[in-house]
mmCIF file of C-alpha atoms in Angstrom:
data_model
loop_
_atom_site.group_PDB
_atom_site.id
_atom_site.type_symbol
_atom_site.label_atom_id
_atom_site.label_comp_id
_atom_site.label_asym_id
_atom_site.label_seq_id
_atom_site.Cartn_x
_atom_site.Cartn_y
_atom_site.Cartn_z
ATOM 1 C CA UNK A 1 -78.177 95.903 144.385
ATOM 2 C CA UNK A 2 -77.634 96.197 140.685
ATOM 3 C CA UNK A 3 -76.123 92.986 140.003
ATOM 4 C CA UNK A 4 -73.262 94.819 138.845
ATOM 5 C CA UNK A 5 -69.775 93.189 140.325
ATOM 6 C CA UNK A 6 -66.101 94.498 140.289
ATOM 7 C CA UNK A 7 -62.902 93.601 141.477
ATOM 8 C CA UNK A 8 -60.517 94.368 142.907
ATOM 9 C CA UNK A 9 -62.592 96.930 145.226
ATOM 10 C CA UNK A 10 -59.427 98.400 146.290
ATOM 11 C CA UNK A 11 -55.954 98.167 145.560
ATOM 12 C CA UNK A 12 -52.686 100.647 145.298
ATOM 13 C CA UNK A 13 -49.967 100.504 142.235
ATOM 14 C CA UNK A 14 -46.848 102.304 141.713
ATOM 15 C CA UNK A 15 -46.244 104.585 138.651
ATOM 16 C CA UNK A 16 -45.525 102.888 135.506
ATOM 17 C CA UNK A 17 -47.240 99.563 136.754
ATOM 18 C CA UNK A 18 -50.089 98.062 134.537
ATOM 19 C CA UNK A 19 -53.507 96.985 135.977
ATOM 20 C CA UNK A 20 -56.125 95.105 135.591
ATOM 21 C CA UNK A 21 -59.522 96.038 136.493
ATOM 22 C CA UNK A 22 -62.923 93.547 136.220
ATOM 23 C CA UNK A 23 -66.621 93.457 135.753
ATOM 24 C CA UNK A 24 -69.166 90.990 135.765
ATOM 25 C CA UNK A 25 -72.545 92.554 134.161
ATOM 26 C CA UNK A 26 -76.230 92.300 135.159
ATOM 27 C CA UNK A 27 -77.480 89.152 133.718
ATOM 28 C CA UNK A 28 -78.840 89.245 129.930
ATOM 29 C CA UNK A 29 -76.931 92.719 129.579
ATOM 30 C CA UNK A 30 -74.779 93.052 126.501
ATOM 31 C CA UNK A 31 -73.584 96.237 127.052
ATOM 32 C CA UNK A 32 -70.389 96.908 129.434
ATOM 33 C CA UNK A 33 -69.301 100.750 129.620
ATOM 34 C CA UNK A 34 -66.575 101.800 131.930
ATOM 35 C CA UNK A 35 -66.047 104.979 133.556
ATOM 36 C CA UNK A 36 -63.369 107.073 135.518
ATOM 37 C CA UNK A 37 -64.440 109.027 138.791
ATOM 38 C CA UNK A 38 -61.786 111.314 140.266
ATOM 39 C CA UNK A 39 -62.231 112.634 143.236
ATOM 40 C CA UNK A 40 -64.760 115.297 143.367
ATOM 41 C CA UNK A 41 -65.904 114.848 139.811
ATOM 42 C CA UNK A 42 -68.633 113.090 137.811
ATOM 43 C CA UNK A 43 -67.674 109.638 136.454
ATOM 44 C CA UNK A 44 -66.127 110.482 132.985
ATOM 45 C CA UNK A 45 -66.831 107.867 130.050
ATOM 46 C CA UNK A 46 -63.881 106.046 128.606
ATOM 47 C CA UNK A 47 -65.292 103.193 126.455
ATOM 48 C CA UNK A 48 -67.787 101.304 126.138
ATOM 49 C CA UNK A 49 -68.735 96.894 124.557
ATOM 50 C CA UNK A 50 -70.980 95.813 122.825
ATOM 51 C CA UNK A 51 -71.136 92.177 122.251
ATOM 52 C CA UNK A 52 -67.444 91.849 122.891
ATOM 53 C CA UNK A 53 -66.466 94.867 120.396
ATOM 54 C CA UNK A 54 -65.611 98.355 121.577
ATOM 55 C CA UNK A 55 -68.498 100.612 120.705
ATOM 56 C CA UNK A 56 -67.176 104.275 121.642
ATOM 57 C CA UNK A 57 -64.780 105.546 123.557
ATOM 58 C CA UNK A 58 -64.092 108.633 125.224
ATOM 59 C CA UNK A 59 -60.839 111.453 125.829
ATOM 60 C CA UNK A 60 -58.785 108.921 127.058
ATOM 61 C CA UNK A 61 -55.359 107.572 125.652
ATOM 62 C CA UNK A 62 -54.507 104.375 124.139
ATOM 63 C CA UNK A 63 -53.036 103.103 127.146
ATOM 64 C CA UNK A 64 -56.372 102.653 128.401
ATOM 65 C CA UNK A 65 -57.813 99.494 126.745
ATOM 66 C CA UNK A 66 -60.755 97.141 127.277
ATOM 67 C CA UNK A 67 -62.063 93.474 126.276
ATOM 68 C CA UNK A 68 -65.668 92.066 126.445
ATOM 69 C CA UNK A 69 -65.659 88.041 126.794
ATOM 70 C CA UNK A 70 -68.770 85.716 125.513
ATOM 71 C CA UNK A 71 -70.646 85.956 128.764
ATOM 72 C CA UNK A 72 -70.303 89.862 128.413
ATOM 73 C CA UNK A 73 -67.628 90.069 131.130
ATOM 74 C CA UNK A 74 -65.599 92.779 130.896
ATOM 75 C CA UNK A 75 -61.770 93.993 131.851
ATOM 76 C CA UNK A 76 -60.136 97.305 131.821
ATOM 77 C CA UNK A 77 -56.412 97.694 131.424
ATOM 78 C CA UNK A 78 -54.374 100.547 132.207
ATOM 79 C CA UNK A 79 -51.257 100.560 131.446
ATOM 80 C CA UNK A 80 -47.825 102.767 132.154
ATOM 81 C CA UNK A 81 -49.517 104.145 135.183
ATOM 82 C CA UNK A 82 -49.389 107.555 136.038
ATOM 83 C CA UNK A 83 -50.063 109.240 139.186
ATOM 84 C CA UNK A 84 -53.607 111.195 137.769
ATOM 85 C CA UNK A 85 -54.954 107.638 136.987
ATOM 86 C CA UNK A 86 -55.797 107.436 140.856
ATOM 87 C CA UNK A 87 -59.683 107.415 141.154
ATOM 88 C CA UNK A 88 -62.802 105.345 141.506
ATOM 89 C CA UNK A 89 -63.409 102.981 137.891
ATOM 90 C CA UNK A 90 -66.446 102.603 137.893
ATOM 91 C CA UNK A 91 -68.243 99.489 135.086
ATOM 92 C CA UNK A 92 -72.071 99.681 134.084
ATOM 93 C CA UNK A 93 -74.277 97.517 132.226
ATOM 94 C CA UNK A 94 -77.647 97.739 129.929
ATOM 95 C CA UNK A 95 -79.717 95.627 128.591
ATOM 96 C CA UNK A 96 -78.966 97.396 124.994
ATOM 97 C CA UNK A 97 -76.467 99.967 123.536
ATOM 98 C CA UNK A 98 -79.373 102.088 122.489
ATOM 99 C CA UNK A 99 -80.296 105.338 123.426
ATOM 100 C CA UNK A 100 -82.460 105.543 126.408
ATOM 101 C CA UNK A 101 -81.507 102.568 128.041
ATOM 102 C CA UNK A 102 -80.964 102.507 131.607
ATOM 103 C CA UNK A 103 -77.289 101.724 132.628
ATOM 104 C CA UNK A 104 -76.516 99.806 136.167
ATOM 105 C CA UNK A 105 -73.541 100.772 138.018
ATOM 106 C CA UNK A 106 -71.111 98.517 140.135
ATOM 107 C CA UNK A 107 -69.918 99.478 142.855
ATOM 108 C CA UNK A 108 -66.041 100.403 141.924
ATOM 109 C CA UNK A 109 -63.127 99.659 141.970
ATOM 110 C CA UNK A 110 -60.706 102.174 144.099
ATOM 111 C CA UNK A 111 -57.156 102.774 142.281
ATOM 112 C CA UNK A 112 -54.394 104.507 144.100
ATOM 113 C CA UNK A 113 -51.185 105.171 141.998
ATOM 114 C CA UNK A 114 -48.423 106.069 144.490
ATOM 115 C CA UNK B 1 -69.275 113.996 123.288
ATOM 116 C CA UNK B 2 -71.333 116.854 124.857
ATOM 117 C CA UNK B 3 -71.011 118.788 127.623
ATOM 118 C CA UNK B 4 -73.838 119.299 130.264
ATOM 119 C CA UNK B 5 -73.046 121.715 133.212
ATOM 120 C CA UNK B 6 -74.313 121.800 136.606
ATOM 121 C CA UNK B 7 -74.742 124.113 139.266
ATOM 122 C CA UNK B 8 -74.697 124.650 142.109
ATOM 123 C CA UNK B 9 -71.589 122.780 142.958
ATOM 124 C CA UNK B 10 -72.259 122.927 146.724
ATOM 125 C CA UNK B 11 -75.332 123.175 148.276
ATOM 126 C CA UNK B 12 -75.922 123.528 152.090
ATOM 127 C CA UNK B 13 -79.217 123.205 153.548
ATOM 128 C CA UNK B 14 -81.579 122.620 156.895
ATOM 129 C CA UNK B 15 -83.239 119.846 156.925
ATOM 130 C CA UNK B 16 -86.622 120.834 155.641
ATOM 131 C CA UNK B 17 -85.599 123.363 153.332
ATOM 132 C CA UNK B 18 -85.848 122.827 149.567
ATOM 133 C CA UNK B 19 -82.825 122.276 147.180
ATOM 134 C CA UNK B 20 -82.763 122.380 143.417
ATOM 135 C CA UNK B 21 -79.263 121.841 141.256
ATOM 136 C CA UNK B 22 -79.543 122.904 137.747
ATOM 137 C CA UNK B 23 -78.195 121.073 134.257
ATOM 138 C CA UNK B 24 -77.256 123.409 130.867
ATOM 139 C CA UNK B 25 -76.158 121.730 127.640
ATOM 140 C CA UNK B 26 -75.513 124.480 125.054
ATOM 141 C CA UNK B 27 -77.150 121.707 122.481
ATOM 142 C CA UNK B 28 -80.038 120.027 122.397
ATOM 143 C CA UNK B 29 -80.361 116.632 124.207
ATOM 144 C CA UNK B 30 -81.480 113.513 123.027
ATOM 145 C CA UNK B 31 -82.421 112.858 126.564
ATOM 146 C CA UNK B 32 -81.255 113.100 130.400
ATOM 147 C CA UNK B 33 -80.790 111.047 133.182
ATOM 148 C CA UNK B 34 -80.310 111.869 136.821
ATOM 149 C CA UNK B 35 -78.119 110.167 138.794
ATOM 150 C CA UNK B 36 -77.975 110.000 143.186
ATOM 151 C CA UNK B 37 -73.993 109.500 144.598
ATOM 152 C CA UNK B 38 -73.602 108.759 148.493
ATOM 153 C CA UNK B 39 -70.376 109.170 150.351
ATOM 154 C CA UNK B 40 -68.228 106.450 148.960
ATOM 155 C CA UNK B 41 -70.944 104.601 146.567
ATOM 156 C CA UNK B 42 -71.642 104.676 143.367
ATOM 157 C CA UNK B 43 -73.999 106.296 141.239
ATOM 158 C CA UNK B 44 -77.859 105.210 141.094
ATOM 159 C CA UNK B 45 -80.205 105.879 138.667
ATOM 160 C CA UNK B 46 -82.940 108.309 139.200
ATOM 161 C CA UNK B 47 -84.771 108.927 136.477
ATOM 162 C CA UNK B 48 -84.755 109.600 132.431
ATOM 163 C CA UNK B 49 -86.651 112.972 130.621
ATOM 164 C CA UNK B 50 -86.936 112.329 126.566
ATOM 165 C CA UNK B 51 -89.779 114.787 126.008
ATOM 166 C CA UNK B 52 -90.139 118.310 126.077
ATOM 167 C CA UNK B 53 -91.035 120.051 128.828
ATOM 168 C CA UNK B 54 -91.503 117.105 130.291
ATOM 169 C CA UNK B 55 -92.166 117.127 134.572
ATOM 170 C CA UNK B 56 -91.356 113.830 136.503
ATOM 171 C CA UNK B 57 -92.321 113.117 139.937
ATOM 172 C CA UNK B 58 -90.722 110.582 142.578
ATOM 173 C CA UNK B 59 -91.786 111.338 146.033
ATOM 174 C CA UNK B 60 -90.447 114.809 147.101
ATOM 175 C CA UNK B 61 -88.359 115.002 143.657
ATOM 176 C CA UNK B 62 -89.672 116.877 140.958
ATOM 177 C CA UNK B 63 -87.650 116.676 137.194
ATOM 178 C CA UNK B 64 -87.761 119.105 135.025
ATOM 179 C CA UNK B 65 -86.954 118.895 131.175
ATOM 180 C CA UNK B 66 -86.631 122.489 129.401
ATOM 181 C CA UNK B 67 -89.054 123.326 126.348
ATOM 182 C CA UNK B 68 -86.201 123.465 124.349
ATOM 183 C CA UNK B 69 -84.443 119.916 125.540
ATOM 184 C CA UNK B 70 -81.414 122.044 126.746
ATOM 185 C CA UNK B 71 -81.689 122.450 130.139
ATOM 186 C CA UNK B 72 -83.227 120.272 133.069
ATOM 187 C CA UNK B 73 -83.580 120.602 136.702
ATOM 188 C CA UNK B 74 -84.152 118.763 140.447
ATOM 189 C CA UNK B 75 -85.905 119.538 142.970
ATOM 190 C CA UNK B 76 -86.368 118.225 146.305
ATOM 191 C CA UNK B 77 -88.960 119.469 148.697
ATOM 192 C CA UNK B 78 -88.546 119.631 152.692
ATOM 193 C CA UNK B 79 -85.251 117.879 152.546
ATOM 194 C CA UNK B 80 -84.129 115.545 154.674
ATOM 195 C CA UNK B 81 -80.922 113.854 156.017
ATOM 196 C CA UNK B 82 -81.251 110.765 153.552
ATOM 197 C CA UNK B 83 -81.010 112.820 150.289
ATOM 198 C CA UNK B 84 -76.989 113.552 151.453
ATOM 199 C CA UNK B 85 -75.213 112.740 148.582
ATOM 200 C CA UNK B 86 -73.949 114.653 145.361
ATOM 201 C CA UNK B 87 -76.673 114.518 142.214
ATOM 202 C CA UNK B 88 -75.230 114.253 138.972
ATOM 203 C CA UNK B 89 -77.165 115.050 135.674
ATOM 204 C CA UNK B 90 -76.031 113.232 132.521
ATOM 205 C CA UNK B 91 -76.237 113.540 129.036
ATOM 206 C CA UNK B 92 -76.914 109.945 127.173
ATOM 207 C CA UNK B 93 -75.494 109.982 123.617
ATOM 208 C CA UNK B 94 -76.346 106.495 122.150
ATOM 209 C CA UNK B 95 -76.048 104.695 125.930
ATOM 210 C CA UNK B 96 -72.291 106.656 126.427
ATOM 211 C CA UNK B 97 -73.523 109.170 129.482
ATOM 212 C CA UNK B 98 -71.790 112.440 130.104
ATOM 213 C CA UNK B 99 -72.036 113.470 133.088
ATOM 214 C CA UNK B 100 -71.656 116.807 134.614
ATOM 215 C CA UNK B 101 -69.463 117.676 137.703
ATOM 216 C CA UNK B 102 -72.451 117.351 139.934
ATOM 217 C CA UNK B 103 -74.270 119.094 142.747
ATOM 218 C CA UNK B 104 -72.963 117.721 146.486
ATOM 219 C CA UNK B 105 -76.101 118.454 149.116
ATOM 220 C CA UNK B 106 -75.322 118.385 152.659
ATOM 221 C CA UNK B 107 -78.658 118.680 154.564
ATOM 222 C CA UNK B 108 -78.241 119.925 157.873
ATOM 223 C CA UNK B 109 -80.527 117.916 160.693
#
């Protein structure tokens, strides 16, 4: 396993709800990126922490915000849920924020906006 | 960010049968990482290309990097029923990876 944890692994929200998604990194990794899968598709990048700061972020709106704790935790909220949000969020860790560093993903967490 | 693009999207084999999938940025990458996807998991790190023209080896997968850092490729040789799963190559841009839509391989026992 990649030492990668998330939670909830599952779990269903109605439209305009908020969530809150989490992720517990590989130990000594300082780097937290999250990423959206929709069915069928590769994950797509939405942001990413370094040392508790966002460090890039992808297409996505500002409803879709982050935080990176001390012990390099992470969370992902989404808020004002809308049906298209439904997919697999998926959180990966690296050692670094460089280039070329290998990035460890958990193993998801499933969101179902009905 | 970029924009890598793979094909095929679907690939159907017999077991023993080869399979490549194909990745085409119309810029030139830093470097490239492969990723493996089974049926309801997540995606697992293959392998990374940085040099040009570089050719990577694991087992019956062979990685191709193009001379010109814009194109890569996978290979499998005599597949079998355990490489089921969709293949996804990905751009890394300073450790933010785009990936493209992937290449699902059903291998046929």
């Amino acid at each position: 396993e990649t030492g990668v944890t998330q939670s909830p692994t599952h779990l269903i929200k109605t439209r305009g709800q908020q969530v809150t998604l989490r992720c517990s990194s590989q130990s000594g990794h300082n780097t937290v990126s999250w990423y959206q899968q929709a069915l069928g598709q590769g994950p797509q990048f939405i942001f990413q922490y370094y040392r508790e700061e966002e460090n890039g972020r992808g297409n996505f709106p500002p409803r879709f915000s982050g935080l990176q704790f001390p012990n390099y935790s992470s969370e992902l909220n989404v808020n004002a849920l809308e049906l298209d949000d439904s997919a697999l969020y998926l959180c990966a860790s690296s050692l670094d924020r460089g280039p070329g560093n290998t990035i460890y993903f958990g193993e998801g967490s499933w969101l179902t906006v009905v | 960010g970029q924009q890598v693009m793979q094909i095929p999207q679907y690939q159907h084999v017999q077991e023993g049968e080869d399979f490549t999938t194909y990745c085409n940025s119309s810029t030139t990458l830093s470097n490239i990482q492969w990723y493996k996807q089974r049926p309801g998991g997540h995606p697992v790190f293959l392998i990374q290309l940085v040099k040009s023209g570089e050719v990577k080896k694991q087992k019956r997968l062979t990685f191709q990097f193009g001379e010109a850092k814009k194109n890569s490729s996978l290979h499998i040789t005599a597949t079998q029923t355990t490489d089921v799963g969709t293949y996804f190559c990905a751009e890394d841009n300073f450790n933010k990876f785009y990936f493209g839509s992937g290449t699902k391989l059903n291998v046929k026992p």
